[in-house]
CSV table of C-alpha atoms in Angstrom, one decimal:
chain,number,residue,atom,x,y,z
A,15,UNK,CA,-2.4,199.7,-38.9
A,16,UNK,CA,-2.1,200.7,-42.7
A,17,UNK,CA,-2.6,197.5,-44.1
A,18,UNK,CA,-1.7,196.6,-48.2
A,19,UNK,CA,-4.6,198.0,-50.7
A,20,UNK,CA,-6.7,195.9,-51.6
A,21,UNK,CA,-10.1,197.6,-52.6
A,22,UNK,CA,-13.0,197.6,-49.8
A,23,UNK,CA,-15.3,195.0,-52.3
A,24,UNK,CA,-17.3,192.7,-51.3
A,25,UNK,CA,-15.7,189.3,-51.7
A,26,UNK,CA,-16.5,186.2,-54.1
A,27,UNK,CA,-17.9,183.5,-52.0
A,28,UNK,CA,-15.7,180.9,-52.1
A,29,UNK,CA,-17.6,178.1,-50.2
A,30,UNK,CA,-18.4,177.0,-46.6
A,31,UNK,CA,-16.4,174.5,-44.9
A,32,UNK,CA,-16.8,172.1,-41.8
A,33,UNK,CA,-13.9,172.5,-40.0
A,34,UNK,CA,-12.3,170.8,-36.3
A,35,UNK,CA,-9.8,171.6,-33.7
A,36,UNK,CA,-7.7,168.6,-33.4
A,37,UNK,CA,-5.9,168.3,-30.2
A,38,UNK,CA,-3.2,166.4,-31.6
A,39,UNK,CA,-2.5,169.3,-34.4
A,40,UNK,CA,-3.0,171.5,-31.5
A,41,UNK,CA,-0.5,170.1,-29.6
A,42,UNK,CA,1.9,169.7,-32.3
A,43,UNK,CA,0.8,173.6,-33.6
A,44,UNK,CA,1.8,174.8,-30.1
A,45,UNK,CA,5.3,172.8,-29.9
A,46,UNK,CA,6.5,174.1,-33.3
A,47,UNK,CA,5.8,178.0,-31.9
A,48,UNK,CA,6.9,177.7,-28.4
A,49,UNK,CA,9.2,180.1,-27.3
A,50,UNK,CA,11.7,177.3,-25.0
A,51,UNK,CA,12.2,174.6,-27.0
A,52,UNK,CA,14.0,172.7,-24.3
A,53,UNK,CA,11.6,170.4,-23.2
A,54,UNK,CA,8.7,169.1,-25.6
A,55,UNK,CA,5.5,169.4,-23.8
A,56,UNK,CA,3.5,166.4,-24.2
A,57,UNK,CA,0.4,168.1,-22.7
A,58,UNK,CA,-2.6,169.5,-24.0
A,59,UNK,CA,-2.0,173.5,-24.7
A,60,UNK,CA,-4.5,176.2,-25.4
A,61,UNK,CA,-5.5,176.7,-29.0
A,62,UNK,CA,-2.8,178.9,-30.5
A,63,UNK,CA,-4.1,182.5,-31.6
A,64,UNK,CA,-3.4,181.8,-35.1
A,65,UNK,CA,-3.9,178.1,-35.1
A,66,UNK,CA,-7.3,178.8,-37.2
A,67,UNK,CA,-4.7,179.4,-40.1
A,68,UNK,CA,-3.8,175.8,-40.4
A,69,UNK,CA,-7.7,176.0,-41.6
A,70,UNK,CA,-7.0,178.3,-44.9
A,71,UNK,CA,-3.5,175.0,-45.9
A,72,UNK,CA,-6.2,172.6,-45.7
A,73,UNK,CA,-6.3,171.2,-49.2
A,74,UNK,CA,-9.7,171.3,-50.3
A,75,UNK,CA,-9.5,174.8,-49.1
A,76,UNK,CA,-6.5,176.0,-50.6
A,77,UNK,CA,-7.5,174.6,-54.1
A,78,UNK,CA,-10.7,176.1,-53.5
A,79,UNK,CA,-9.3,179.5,-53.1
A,80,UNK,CA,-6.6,179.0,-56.1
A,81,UNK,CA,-8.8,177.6,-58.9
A,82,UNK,CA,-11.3,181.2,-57.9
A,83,UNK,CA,-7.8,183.1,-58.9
A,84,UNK,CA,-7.8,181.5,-62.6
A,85,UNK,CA,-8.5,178.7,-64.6
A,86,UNK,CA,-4.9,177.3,-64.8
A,87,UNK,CA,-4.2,178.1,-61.4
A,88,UNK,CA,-3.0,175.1,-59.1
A,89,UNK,CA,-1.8,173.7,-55.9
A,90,UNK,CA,0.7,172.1,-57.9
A,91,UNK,CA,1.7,175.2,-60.3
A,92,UNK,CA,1.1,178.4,-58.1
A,93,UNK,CA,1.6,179.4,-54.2
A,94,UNK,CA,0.3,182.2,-52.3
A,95,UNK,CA,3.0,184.4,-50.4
A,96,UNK,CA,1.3,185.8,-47.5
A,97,UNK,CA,2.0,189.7,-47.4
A,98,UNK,CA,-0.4,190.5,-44.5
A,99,UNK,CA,-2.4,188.9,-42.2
A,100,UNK,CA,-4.8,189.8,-39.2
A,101,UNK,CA,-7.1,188.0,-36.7
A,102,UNK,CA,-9.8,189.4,-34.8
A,103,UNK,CA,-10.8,187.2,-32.1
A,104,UNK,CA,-14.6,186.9,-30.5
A,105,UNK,CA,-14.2,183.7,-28.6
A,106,UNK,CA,-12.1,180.9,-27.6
A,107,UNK,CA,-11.7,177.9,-29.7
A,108,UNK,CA,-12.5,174.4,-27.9
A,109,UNK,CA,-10.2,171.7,-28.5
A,110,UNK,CA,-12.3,169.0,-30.3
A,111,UNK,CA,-15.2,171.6,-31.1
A,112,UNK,CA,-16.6,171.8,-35.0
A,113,UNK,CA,-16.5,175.1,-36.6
A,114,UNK,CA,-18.3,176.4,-39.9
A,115,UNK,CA,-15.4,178.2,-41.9
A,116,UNK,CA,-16.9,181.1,-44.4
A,117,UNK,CA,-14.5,181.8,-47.2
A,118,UNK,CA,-14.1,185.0,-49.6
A,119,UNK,CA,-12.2,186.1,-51.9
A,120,UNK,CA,-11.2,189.9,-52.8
A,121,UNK,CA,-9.2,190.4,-56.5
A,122,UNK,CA,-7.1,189.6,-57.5
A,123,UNK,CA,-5.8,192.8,-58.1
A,124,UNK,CA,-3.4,193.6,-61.8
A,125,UNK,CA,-0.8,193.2,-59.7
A,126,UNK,CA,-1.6,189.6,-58.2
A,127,UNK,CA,-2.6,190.5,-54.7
A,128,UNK,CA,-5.8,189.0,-53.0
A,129,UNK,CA,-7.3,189.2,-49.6
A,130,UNK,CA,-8.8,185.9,-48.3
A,131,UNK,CA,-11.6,186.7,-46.0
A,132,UNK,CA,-12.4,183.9,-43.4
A,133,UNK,CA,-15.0,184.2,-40.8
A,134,UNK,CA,-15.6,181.6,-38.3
A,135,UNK,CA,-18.7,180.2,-36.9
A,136,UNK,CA,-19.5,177.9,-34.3
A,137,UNK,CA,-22.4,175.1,-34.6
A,138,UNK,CA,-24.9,177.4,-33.4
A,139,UNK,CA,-23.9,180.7,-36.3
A,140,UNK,CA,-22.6,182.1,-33.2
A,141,UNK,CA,-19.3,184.2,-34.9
A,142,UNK,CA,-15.8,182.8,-33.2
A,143,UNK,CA,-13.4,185.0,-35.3
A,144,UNK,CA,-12.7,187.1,-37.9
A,145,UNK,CA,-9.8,185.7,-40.2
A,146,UNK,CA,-7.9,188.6,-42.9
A,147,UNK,CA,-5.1,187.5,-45.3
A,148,UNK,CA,-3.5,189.6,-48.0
A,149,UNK,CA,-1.8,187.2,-50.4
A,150,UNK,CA,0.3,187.6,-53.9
A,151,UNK,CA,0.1,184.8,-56.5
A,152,UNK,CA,3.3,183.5,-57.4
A,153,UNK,CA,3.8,181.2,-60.5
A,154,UNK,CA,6.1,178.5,-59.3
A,155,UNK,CA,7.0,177.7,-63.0
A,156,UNK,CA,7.8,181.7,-63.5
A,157,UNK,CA,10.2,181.1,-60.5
A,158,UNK,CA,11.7,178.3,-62.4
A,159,UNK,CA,12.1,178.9,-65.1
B,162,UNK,CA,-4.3,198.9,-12.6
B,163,UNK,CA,-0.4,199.2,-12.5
B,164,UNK,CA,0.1,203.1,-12.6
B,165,UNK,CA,3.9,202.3,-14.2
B,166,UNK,CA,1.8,201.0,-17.2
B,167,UNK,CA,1.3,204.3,-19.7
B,168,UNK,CA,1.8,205.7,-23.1
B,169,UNK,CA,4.8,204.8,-24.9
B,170,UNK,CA,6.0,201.8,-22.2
B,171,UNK,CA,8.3,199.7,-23.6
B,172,UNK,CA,7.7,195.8,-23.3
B,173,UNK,CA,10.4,193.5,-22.6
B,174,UNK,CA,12.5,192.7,-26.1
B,175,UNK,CA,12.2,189.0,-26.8
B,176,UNK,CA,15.6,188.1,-28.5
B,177,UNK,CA,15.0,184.5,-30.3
B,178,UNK,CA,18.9,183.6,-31.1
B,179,UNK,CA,18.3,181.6,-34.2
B,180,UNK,CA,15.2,179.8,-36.0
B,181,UNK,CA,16.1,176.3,-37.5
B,182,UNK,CA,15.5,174.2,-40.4
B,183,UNK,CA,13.8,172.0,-37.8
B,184,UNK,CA,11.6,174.5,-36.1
B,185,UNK,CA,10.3,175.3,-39.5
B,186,UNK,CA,9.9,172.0,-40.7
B,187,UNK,CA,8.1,171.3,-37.5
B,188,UNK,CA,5.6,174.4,-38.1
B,189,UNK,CA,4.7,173.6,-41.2
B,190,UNK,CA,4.2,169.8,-40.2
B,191,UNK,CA,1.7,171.2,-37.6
B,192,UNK,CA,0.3,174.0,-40.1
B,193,UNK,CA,-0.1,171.7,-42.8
B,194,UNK,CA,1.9,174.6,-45.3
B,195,UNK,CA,3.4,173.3,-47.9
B,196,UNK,CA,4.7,176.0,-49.9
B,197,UNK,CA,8.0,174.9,-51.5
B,198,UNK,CA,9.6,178.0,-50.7
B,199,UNK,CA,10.2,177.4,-46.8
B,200,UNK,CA,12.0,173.9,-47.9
B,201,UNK,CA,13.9,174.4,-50.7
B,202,UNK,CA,16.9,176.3,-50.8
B,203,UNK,CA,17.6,176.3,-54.4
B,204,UNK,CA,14.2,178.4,-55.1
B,205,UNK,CA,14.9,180.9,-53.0
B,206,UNK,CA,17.9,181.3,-54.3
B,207,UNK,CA,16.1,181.8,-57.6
B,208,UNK,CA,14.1,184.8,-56.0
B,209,UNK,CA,17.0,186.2,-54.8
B,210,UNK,CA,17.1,185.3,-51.3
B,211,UNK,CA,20.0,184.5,-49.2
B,212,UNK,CA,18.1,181.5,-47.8
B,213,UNK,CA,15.1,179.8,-47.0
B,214,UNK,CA,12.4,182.3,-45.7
B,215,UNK,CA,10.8,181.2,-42.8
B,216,UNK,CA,7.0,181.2,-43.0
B,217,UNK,CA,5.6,184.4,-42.2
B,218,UNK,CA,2.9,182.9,-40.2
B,219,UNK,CA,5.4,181.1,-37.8
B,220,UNK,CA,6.9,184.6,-37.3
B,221,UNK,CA,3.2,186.0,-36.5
B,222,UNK,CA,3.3,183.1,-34.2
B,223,UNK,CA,6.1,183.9,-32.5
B,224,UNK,CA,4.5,187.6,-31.9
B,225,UNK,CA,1.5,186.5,-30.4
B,226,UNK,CA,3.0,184.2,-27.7
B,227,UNK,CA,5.3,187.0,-27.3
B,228,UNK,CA,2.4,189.1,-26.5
B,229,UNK,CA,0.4,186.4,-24.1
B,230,UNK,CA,3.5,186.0,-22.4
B,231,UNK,CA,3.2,189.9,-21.4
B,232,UNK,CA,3.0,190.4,-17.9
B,233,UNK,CA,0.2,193.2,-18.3
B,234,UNK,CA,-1.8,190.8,-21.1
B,235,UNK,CA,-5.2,188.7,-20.3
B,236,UNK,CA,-6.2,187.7,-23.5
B,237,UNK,CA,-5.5,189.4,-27.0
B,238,UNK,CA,-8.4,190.5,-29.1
B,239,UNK,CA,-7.1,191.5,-32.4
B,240,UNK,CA,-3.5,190.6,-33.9
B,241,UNK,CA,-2.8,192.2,-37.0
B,242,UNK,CA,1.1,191.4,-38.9
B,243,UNK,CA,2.5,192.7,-41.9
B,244,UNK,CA,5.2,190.8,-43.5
B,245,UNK,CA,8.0,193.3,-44.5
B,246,UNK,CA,11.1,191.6,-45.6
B,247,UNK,CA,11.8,187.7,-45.5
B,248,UNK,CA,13.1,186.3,-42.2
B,249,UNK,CA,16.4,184.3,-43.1
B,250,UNK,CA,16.5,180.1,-41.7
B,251,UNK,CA,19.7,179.9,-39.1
B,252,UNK,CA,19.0,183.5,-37.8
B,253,UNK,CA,18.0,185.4,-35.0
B,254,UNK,CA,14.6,187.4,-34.5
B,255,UNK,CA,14.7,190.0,-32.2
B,256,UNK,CA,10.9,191.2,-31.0
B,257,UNK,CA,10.3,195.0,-29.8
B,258,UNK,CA,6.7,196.3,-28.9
B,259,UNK,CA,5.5,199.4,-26.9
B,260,UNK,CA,2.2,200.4,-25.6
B,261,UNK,CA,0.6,203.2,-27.9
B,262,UNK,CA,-2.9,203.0,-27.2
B,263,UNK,CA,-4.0,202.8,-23.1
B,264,UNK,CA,-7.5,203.0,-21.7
B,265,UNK,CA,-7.3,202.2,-17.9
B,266,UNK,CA,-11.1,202.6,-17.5
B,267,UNK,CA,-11.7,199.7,-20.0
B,268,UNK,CA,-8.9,198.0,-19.1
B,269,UNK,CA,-7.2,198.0,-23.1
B,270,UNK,CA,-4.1,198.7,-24.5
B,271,UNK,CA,-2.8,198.4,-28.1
B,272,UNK,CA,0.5,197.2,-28.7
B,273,UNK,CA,2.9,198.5,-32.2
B,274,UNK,CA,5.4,195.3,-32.2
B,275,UNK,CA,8.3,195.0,-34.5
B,276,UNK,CA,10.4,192.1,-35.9
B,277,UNK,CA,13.7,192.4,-36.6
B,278,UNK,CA,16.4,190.2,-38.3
B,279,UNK,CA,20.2,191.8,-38.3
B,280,UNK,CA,18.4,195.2,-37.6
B,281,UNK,CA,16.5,195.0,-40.5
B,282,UNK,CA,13.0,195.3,-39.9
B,283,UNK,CA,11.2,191.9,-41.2
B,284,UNK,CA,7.8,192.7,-39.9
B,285,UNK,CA,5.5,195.2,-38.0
B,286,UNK,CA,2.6,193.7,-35.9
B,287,UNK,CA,-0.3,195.5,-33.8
B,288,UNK,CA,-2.1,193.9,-31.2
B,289,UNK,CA,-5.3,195.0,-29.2
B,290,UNK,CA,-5.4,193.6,-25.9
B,291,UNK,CA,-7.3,193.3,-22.6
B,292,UNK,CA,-5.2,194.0,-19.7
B,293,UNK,CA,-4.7,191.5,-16.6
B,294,UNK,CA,-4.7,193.9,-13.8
B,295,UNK,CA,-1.7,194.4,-12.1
């Protein structure tokens, strides 16, 4: 699929994070996107395809990825509006298992796109899935004012 | 193999009637996204929507359990979306998808999928898959 241009670069390495699939957030993760809503399940699901996603909102994450884009460039001032987004998956993810998180960053680009490149590990560097996002960075206080 | 199962079939359309303030509020509970912009009406309105957008990831969401639900579908191995126009809170998706890729012998298929909301299309998904056999 033709996907939003972003240069083939490599990324800036953003960090490495220790990351855990909580099967409570599962749970709740699964509810929110079931397709019959008529009955809350109250058991234990299978890890949602794009559950890893909740990964990239973690806050130590997010920030990490905003301040790369700029100086003045905040959870609290700017948001990222998702424009594209692909997972490639390798294996399953185990409820309760750790994962190493690898995060990059491509641009961003004049126009304010950025891909965020996340691959995941498992304990043992064995790779889990491959994580794509193309983003544009919005100024909230553009928005507002 | 299910011989029906070629080029160009159709899937199923998944008609999802309305997506709520609740729903959304719920995803991004579970997601932990808390980008203003799926909350407040009065921004969006700034941007020029006609209401809250719902998160696109809750829409890719929705595709992929569309997907696994597939009849023909053992596990998906890539899902690839692209976010095309916002999806509106208090309306209906409607999700469309045939097969344009098919090799029996390995037992793939690649699905095109598209999202609509009021015949607009909001989003355009592709999804590689390994086939249950039929």
């Amino acid at each position: 699929m033709t996907g939003h241009s972003i240069p083939d670069k490599s990324g800036q390495f953003i960090g490495q994070f220790d990351v855990r699939v909580d099967a409570e957030t599962v749970r709740q993760f699964d509810n929110a996107i079931s397709l019959n809503h008529s009955e809350p399940d109250n058991s234990t699901p299978a890890v949602a395809l794009t559950y890893p996603a909740c990964w990239l909102g973690l806050p130590e994450i997010k920030q990490a990825v905003l301040a790369t884009l700029g100086e003045k460039v905040t959870i609290e001032s700017h948001t990222l509006v998702h424009l594209e987004q692909s997972f490639q998956i390798l294996a399953g993810l185990e409820i309760g298992a750790r994962y190493k998180l690898d995060v990059q960053l491509q641009g961003p680009e004049p126009d304010g796109r950025c891909r965020v490149i996340a691959n995941v590990k498992d304990i043992q560097n064995v790779d889990v899935l491959n994580m794509s996002g193309v983003f544009i960075l919005v100024n909230l206080q553009d928005v507002l004012s | 193999m299910n011989t029906s199962l070629v080029r160009g079939y159709r899937l199923p359309l998944l008609a999802i009637p309305v997506i709520t303030q609740d729903q959304i509020n719920a995803y991004l509970s579970a997601s932990g996204d808390d980008n203003p912009l799926h909350t407040d009406p009065e921004l969006a309105r700034r941007i020029g929507l006609d209401g809250i957008p719902i998160p696109g990831m809750l829409v890719m969401a929705l595709v992929s359990k569309f997907v696994q639900q597939w009849c023909y579908c053992r596990t998906v191995s890539k899902l690839t979306t692209r976010f095309i126009s916002p999806v509106i809170v208090d309306g209906g998706i409607i999700i469309e998808a045939r097969v344009v890729a098919l090799d029996v012998a390995s037992h793939r298929a690649i699905l095109r999928i598209t999202v609509a909301q009021n015949g607009k299309v909001a989003a355009m998904a592709e999804a590689e898959t390994d086939l249950a056999n039929a």
